[in-house]
PDB file of C-alpha atoms and ligand atoms in Angstrom:
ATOM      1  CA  UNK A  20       0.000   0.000   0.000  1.00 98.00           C
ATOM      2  CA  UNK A  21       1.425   3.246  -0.956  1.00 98.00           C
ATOM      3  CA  UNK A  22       1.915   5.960   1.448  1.00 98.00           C
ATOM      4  CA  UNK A  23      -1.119   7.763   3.385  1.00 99.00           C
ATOM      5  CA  UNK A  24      -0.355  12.172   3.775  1.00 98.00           C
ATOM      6  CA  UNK A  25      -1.640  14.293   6.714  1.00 98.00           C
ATOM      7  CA  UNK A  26      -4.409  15.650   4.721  1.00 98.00           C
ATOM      8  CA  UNK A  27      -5.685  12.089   3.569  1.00 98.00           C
ATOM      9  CA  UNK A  28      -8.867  10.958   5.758  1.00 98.00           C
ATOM     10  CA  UNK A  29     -10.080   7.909   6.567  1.00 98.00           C
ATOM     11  CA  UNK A  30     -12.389   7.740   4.018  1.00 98.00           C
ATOM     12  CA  UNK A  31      -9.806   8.125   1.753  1.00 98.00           C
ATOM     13  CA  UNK A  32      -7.897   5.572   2.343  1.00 98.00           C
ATOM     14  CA  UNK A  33     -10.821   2.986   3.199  1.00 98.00           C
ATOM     15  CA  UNK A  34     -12.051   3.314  -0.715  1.00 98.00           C
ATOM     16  CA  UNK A  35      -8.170   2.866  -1.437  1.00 98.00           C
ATOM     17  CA  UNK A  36      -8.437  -0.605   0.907  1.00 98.00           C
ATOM     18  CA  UNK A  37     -11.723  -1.423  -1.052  1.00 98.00           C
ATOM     19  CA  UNK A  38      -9.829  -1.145  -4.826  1.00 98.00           C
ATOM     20  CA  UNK A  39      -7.251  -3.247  -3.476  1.00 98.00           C
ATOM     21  CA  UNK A  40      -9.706  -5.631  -1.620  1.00 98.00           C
ATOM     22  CA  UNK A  41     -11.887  -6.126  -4.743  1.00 98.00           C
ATOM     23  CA  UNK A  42      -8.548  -6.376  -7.085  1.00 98.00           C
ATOM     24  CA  UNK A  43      -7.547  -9.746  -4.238  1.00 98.00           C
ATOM     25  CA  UNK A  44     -11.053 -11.098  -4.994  1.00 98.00           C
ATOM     26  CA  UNK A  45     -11.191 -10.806  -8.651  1.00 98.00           C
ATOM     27  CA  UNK A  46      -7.659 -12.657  -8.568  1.00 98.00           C
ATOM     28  CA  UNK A  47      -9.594 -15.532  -6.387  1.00 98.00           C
ATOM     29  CA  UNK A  48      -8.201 -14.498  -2.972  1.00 98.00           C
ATOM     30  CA  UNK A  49      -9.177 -15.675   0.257  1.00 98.00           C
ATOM     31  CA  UNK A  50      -7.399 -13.253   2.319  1.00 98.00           C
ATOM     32  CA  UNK A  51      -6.114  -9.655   2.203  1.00 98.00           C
ATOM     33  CA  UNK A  52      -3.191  -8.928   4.465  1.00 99.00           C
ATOM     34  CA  UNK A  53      -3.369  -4.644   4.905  1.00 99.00           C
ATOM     35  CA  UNK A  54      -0.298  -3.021   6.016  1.00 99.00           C
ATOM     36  CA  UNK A  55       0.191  -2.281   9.995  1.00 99.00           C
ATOM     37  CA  UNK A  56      -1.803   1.409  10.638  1.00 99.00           C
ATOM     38  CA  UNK A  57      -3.338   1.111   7.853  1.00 99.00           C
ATOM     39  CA  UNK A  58      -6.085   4.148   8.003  1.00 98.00           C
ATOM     40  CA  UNK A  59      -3.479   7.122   8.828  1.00 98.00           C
ATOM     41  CA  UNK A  60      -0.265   8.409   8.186  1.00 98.00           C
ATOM     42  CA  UNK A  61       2.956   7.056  10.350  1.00 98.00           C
ATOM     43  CA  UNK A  62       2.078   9.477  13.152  1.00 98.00           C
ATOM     44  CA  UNK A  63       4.449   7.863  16.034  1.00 98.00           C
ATOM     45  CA  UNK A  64       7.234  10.390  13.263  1.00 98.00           C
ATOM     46  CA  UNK A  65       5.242  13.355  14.909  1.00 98.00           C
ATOM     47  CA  UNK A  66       5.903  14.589  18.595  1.00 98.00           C
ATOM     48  CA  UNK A  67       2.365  15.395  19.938  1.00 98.00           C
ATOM     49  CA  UNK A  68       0.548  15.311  23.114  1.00 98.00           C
ATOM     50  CA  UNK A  69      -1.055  11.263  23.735  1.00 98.00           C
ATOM     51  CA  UNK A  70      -4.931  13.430  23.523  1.00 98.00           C
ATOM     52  CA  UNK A  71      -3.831  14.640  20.316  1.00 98.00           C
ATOM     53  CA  UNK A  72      -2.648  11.398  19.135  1.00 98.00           C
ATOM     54  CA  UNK A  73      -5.784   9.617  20.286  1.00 98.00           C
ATOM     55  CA  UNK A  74      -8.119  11.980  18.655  1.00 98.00           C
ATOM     56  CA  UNK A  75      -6.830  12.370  15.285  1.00 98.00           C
ATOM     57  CA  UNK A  76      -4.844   8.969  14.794  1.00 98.00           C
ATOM     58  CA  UNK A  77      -7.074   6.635  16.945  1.00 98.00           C
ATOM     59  CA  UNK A  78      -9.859   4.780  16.316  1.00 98.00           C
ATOM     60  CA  UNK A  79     -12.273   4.088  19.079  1.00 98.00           C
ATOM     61  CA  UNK A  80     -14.562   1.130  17.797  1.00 97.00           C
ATOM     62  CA  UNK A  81     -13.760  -1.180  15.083  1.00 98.00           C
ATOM     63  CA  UNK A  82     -15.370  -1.499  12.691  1.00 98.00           C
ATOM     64  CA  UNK A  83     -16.622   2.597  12.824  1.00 97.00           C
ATOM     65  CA  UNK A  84     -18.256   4.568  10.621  1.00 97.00           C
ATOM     66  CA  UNK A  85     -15.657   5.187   8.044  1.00 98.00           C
ATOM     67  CA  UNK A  86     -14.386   1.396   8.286  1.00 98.00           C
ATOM     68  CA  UNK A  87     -17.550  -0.046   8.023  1.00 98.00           C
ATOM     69  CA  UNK A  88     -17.243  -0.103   4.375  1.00 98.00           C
ATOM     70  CA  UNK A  89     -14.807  -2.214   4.081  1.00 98.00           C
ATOM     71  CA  UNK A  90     -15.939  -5.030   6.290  1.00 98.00           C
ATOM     72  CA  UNK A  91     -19.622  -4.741   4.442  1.00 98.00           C
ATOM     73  CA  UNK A  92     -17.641  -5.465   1.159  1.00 98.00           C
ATOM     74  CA  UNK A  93     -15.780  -8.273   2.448  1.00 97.00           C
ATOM     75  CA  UNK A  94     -18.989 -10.094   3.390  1.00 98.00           C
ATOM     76  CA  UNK A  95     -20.534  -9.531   0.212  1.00 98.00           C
ATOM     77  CA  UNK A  96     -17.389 -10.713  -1.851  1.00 98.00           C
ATOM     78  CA  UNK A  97     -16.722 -13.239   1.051  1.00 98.00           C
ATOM     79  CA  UNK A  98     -12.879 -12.502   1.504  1.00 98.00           C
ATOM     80  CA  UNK A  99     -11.343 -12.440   5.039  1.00 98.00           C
ATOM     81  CA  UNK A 100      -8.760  -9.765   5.658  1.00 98.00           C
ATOM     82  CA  UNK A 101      -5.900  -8.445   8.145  1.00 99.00           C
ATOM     83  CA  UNK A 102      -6.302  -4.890   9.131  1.00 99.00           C
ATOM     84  CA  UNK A 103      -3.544  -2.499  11.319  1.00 99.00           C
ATOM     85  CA  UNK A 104      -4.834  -0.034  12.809  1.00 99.00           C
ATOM     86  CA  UNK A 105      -4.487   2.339  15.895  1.00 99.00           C
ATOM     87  CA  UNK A 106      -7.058   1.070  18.944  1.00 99.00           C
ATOM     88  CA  UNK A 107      -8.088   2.843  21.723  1.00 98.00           C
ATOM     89  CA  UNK A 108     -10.152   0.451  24.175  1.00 98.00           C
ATOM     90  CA  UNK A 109     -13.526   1.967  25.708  1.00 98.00           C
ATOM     91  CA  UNK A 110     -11.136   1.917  29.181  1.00 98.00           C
ATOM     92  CA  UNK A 111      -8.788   4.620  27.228  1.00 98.00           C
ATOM     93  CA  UNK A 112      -5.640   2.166  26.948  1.00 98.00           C
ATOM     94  CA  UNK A 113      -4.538   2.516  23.036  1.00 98.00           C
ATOM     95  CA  UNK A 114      -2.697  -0.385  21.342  1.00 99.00           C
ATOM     96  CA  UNK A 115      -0.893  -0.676  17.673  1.00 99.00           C
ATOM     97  CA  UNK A 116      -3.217  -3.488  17.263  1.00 99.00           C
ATOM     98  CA  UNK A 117      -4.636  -5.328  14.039  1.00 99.00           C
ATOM     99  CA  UNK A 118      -7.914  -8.217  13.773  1.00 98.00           C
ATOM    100  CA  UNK A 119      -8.522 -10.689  11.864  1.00 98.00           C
ATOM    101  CA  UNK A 120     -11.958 -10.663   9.754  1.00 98.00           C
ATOM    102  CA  UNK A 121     -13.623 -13.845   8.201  1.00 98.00           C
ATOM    103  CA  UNK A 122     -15.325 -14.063   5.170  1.00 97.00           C
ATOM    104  CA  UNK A 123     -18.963 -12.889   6.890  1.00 96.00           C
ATOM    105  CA  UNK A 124     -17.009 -10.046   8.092  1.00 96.00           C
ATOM    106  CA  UNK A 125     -16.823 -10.824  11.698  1.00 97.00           C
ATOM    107  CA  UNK A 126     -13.514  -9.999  13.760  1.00 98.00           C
ATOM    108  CA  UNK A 127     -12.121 -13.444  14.747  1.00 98.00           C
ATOM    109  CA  UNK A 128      -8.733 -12.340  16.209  1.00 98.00           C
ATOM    110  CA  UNK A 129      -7.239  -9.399  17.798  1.00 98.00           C
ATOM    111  CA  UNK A 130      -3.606  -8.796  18.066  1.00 98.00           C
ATOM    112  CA  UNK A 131      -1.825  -6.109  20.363  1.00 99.00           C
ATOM    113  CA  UNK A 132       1.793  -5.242  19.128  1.00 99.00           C
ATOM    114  CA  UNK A 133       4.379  -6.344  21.591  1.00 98.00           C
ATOM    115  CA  UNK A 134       7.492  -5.241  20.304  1.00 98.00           C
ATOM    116  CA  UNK A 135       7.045  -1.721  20.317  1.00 98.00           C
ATOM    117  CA  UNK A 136      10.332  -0.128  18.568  1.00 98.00           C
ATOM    118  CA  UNK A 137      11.684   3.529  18.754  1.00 96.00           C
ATOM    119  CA  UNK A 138      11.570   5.726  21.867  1.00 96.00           C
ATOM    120  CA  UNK A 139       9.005   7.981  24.333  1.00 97.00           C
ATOM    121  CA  UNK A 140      11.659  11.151  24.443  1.00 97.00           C
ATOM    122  CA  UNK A 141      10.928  14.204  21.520  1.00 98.00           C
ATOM    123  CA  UNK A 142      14.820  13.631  20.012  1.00 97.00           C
ATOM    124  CA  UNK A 143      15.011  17.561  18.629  1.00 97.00           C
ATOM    125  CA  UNK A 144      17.997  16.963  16.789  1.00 95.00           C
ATOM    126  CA  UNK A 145      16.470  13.749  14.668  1.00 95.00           C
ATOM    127  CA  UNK A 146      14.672  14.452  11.381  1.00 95.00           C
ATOM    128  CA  UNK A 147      11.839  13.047  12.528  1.00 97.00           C
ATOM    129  CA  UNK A 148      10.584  10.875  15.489  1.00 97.00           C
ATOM    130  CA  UNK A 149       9.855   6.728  16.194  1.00 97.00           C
ATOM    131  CA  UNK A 150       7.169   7.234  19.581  1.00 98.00           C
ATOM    132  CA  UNK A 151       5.728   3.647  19.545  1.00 98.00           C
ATOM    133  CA  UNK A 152       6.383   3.682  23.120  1.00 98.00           C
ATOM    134  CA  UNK A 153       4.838   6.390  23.698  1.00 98.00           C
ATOM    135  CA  UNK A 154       1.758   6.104  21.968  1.00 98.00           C
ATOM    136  CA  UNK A 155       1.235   2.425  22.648  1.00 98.00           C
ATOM    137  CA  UNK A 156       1.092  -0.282  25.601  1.00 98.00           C
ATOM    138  CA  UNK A 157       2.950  -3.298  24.936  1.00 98.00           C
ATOM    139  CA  UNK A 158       0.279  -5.891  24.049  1.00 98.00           C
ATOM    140  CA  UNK A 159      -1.609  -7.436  26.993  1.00 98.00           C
ATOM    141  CA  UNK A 160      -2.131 -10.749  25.798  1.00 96.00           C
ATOM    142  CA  UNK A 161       0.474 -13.225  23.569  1.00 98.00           C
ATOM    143  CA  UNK A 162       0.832 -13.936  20.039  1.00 98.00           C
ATOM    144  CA  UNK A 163      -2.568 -15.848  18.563  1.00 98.00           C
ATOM    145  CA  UNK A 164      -2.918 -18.308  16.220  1.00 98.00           C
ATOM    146  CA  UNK A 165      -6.975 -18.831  15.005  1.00 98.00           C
ATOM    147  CA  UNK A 166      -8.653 -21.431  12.872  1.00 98.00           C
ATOM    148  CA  UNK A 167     -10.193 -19.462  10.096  1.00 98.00           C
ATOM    149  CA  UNK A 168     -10.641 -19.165   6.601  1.00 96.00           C
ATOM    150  CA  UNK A 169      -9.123 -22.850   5.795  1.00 96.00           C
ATOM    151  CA  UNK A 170      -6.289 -22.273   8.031  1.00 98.00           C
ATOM    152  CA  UNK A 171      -4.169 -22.213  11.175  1.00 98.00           C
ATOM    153  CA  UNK A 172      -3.739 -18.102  11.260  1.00 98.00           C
ATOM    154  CA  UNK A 173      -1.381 -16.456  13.265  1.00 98.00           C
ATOM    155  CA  UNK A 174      -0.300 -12.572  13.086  1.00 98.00           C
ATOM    156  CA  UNK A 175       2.204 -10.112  14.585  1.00 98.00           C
ATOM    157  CA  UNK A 176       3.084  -6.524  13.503  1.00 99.00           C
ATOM    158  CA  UNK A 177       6.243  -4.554  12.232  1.00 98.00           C
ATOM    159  CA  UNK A 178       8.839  -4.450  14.492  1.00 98.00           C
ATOM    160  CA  UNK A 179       7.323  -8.252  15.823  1.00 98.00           C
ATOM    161  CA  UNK A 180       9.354  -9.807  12.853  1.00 98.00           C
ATOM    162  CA  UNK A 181      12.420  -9.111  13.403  1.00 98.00           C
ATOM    163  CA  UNK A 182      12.511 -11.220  16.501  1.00 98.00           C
ATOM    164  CA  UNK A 183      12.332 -14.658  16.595  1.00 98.00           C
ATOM    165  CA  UNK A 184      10.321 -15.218  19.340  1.00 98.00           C
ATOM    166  CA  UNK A 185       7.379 -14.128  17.559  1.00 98.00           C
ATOM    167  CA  UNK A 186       7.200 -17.004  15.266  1.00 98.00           C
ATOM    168  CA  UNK A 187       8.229 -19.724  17.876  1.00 98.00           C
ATOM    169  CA  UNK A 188       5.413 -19.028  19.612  1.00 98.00           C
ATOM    170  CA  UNK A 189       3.277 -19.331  16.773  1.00 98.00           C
ATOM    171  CA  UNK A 190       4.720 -22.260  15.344  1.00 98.00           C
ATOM    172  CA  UNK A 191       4.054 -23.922  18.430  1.00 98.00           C
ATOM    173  CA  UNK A 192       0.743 -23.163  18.289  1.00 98.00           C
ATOM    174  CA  UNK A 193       0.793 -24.948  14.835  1.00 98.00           C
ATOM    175  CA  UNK A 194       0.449 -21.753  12.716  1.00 98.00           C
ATOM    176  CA  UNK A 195       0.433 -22.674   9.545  1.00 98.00           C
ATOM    177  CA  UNK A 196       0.064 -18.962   8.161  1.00 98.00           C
ATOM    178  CA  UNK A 197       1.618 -15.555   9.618  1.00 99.00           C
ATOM    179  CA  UNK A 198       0.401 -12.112   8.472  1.00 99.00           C
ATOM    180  CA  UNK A 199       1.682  -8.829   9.364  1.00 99.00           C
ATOM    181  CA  UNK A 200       1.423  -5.081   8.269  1.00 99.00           C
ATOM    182  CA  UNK A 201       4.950  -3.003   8.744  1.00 99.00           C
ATOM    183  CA  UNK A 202       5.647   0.896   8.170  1.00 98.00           C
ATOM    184  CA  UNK A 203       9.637   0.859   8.086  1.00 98.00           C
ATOM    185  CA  UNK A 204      11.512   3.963   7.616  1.00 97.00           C
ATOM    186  CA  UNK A 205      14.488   4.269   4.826  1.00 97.00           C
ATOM    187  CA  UNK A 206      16.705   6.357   6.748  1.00 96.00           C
ATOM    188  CA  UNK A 207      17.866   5.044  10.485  1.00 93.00           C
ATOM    189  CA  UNK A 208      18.049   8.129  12.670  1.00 91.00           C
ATOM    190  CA  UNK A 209      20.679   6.295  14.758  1.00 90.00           C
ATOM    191  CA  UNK A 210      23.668   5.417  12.398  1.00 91.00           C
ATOM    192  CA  UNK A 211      24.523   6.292   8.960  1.00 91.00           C
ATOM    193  CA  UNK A 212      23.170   2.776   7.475  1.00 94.00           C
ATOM    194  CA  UNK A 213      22.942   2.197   3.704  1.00 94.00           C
ATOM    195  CA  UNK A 214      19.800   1.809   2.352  1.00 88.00           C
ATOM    196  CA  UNK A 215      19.896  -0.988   0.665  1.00 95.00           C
ATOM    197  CA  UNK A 216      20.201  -2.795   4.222  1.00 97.00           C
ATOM    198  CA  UNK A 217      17.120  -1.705   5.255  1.00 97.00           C
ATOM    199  CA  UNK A 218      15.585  -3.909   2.473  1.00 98.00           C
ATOM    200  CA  UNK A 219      17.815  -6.650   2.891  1.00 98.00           C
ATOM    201  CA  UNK A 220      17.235  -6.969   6.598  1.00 98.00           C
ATOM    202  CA  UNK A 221      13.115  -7.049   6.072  1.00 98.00           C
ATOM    203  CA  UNK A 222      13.548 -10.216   3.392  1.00 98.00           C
ATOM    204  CA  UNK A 223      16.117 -12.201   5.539  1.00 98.00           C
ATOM    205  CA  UNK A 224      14.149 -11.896   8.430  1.00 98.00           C
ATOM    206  CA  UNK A 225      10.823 -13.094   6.657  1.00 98.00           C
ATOM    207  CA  UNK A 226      12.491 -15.361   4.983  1.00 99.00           C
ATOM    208  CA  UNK A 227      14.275 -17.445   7.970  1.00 98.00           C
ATOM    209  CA  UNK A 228      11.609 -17.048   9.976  1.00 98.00           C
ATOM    210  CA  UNK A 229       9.344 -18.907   7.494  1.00 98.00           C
ATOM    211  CA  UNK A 230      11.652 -21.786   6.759  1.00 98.00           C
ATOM    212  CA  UNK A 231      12.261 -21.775  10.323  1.00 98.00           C
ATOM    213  CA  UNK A 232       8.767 -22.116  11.525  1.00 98.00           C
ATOM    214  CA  UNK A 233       7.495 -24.042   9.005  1.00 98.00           C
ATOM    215  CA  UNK A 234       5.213 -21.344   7.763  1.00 98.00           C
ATOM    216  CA  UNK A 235       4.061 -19.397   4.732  1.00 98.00           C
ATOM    217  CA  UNK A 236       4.502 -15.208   5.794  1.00 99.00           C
ATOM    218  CA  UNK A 237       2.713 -12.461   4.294  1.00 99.00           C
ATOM    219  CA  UNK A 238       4.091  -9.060   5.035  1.00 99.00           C
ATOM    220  CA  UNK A 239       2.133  -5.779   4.052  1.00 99.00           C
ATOM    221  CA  UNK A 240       4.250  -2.385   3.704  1.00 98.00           C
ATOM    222  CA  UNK A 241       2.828   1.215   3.765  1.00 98.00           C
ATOM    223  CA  UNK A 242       5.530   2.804   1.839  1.00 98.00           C
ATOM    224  CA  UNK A 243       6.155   5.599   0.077  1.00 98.00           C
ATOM    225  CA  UNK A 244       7.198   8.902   1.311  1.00 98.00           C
ATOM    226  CA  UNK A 245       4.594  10.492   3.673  1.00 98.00           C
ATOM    227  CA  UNK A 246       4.923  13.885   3.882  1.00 98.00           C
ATOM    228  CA  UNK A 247       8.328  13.709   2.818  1.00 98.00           C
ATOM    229  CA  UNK A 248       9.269  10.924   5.058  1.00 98.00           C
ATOM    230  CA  UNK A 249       9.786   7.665   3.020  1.00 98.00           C
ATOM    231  CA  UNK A 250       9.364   4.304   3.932  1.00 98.00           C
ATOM    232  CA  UNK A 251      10.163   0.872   2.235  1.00 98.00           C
ATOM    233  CA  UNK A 252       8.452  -1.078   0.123  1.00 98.00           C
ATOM    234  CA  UNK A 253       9.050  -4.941  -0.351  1.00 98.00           C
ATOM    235  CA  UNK A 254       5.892  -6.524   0.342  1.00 98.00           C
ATOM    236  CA  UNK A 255       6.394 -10.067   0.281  1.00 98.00           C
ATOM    237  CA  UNK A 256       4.646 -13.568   0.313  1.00 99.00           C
ATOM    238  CA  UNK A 257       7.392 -15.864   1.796  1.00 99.00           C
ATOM    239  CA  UNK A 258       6.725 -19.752   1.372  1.00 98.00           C
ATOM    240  CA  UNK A 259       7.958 -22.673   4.169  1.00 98.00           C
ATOM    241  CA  UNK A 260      10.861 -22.916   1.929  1.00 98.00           C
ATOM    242  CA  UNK A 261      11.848 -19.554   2.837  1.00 98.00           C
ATOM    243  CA  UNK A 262      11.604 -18.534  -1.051  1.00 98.00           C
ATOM    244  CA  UNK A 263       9.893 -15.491  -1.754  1.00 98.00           C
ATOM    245  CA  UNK A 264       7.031 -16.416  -4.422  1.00 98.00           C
ATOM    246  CA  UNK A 265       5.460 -13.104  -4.749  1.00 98.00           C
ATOM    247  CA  UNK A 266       6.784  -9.612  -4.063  1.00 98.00           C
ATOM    248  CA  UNK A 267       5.478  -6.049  -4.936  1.00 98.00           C
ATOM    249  CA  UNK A 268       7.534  -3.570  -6.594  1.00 98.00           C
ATOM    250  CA  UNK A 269       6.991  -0.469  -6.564  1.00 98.00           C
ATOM    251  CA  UNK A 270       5.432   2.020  -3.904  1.00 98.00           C
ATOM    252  CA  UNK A 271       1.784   1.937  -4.826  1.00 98.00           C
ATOM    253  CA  UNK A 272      -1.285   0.537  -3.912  1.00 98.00           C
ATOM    254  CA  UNK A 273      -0.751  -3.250  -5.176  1.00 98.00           C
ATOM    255  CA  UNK A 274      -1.859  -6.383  -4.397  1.00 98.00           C
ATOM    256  CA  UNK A 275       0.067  -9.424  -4.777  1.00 98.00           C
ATOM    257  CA  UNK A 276      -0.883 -12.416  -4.577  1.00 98.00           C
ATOM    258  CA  UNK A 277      -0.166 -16.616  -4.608  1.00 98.00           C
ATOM    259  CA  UNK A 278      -2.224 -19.382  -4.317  1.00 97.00           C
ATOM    260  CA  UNK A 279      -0.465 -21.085  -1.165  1.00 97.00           C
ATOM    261  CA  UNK A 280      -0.281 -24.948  -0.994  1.00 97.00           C
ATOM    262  CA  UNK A 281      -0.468 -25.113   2.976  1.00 97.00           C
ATOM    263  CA  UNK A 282       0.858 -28.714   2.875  1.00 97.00           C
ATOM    264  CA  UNK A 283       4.262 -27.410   1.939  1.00 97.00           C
ATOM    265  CA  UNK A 284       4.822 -26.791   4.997  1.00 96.00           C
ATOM    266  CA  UNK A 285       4.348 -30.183   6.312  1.00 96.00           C
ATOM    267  CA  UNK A 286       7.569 -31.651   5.465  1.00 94.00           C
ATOM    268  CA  UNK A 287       9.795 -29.440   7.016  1.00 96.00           C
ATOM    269  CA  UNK A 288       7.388 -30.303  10.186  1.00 97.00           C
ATOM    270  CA  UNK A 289       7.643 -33.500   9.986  1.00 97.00           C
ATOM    271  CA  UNK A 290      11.364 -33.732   9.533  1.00 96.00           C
ATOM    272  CA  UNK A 291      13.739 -31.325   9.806  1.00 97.00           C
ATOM    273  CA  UNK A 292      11.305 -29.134  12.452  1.00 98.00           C
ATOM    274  CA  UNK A 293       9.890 -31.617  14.171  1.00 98.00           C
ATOM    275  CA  UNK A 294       9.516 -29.697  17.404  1.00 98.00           C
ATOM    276  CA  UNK A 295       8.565 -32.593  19.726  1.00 97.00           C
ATOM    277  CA  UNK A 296      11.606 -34.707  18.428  1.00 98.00           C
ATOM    278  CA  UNK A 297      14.493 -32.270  17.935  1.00 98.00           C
ATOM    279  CA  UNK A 298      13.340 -29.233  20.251  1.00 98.00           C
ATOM    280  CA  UNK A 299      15.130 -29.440  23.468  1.00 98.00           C
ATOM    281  CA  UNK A 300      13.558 -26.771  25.690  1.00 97.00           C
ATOM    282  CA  UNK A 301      15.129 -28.196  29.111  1.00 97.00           C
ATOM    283  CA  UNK A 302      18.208 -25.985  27.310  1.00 98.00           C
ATOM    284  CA  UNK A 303      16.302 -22.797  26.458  1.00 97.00           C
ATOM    285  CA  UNK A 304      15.345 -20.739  29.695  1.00 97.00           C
ATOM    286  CA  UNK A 305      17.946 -18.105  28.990  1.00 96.00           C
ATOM    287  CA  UNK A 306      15.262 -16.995  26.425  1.00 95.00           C
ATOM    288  CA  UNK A 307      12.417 -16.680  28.558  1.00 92.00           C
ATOM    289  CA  UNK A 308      13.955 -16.309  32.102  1.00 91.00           C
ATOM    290  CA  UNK A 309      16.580 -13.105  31.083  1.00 87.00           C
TER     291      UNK A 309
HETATM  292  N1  ING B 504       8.978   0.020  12.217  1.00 51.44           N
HETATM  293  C1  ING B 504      10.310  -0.442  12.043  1.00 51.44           C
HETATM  294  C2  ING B 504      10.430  -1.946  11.875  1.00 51.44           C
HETATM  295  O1  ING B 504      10.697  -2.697  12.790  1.00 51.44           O
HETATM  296  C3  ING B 504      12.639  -0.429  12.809  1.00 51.44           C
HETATM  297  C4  ING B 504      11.248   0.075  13.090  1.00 51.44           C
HETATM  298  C5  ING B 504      13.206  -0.345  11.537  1.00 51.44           C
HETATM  299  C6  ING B 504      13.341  -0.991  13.831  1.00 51.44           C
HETATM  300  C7  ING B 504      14.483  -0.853  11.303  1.00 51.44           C
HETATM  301  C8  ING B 504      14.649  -1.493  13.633  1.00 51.44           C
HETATM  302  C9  ING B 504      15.208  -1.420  12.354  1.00 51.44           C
HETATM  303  O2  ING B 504      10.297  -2.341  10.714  1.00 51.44           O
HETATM  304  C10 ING B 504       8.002  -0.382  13.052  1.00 51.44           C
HETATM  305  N2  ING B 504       6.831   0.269  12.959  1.00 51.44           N
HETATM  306  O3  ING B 504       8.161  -1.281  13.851  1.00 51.44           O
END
């Protein structure tokens, strides 16, 4: 999905998610996997007070008025999709969170971001900001995996991929699928680091943790520059053999697209990731206990 500006509302950018949604569906899709905030700019780049945040960047009940659309089309074409967006709970705690919706439209999982990247401090000297932390509460419950739309469904957000925690717990949870919207920055405000890393980190990532977990990934970019801030592209589809099968290319609204054979990744399962025979967890509490 290509980039969303300031002045772009939510309406906007819902009949941009209903192109794209009824582009999937003409091309046979069962599921469309929407970037992570979807329905606004980046705002954690902008320093503002949390009210302002909430009010302009937040939405308050899902589906609402302007999203409603979307989830009324999705029943009637009966295609499921993944959705980022920025929650804020009737008890006033906001999450980078994203759902789940089956093919009658109904939310069947809900996913609060847990690896919440970037910093709460306004950084005056850094061309713009990465507040995460201080817009958002880690997640409050682990990462999911539901039984929906033919398949064992797991999902994460962003900054969730790059560790590999994520995906363990999915995988032993039987995942068989993992979806996931990102919005990552070119330029690292931290160290002068080539661009072309930036890419290359997003695809090894994905792709290890695929072939890894046994598990076909779908990753979702907003990208583009916003308001003069750019942000990569390289939405992927990533199969159990950690081969990318489908990837967009430019920094647009597209939709790619593959039919997945979910038993591919039974082999790797049954042999070389056999978790109950080769796992040995008795040697793994560094992980959890540090
Ligand atoms: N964005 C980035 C991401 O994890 C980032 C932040 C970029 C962290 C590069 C480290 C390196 O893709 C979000 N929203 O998490």
């Amino acid at each position: 999905m290509g980039p969303v500006q300031l002045a772009d509302t939510r309406r906007d950018v819902v009949l941009r998610l209903l192109e794209m949604l009824r582009e999937a569906h003409g091309r046979k899709a069962d599921l469309v996997v929407f970037p992570e905030l979807a329905l606004t700019t980046f705002f954690p780049r902008y320093w503002m007070s949390q009210e302002e945040a909430q009010a302009r960047y937040f939405e308050t009940g899902m589906p609402g008025p302007d999203t409603q659309p979307l989830f009324d089309e999705a029943c009637k074409l009966g295609i499921g999709f993944y959705l980022g967006y920025a929650e804020l709970t009737p008890g006033g705690q906001p999450y980078n969170a994203s759902i789940l919706v089956d093919k009658t439209g109904g939310i069947v999982g809900k996913y609060r971001k847990i690896h919440l990247p970037g910093h709460d401090d306004h950084k005056l000297d850094a061309p713009f900001q990465h507040l995460e932390k201080k817009y958002f509460n880690v997640g409050d419950k682990t990462f999911g995996v539901w039984d929906t739309l033919g398949a064992r469904i797991g999902m994460c957000l962003c900054n969730d991929r790059r560790w590999p925690e994520t995906w363990r717990v999915m995988a032993l949870q039987s995942a068989e699928v993992v979806v996931l919207g990102y919005n990552t920055p070119s330029l690292n405000i931290h160290w002068p680091e080539p661009v072309h890393l930036r890419m290359h980190h997003h695809l090894v990532t994905l792709q290890a943790s695929a072939y890894q977990n046994c598990v076909w990934a779908a990753a979702a970019a907003k990208c583009g520059s916003e308001n003069g801030h750019h942000m990569i592209g390289g939405s992927v589809i990533v199969a159990p053999t950690g081969e990318i099968v489908a990837q967009a290319s430019t920094e647009g609204d597209e939709v790619i697209m593959v039919n997945a054979d979910l038993s591919l990744g039974d082999t790797f399962r049954k042999h070389v990731f056999d978790f109950a025979r080769h796992r040995r967890p008795e040697h793994y509490a560094l992980i959890v206990d540090r």
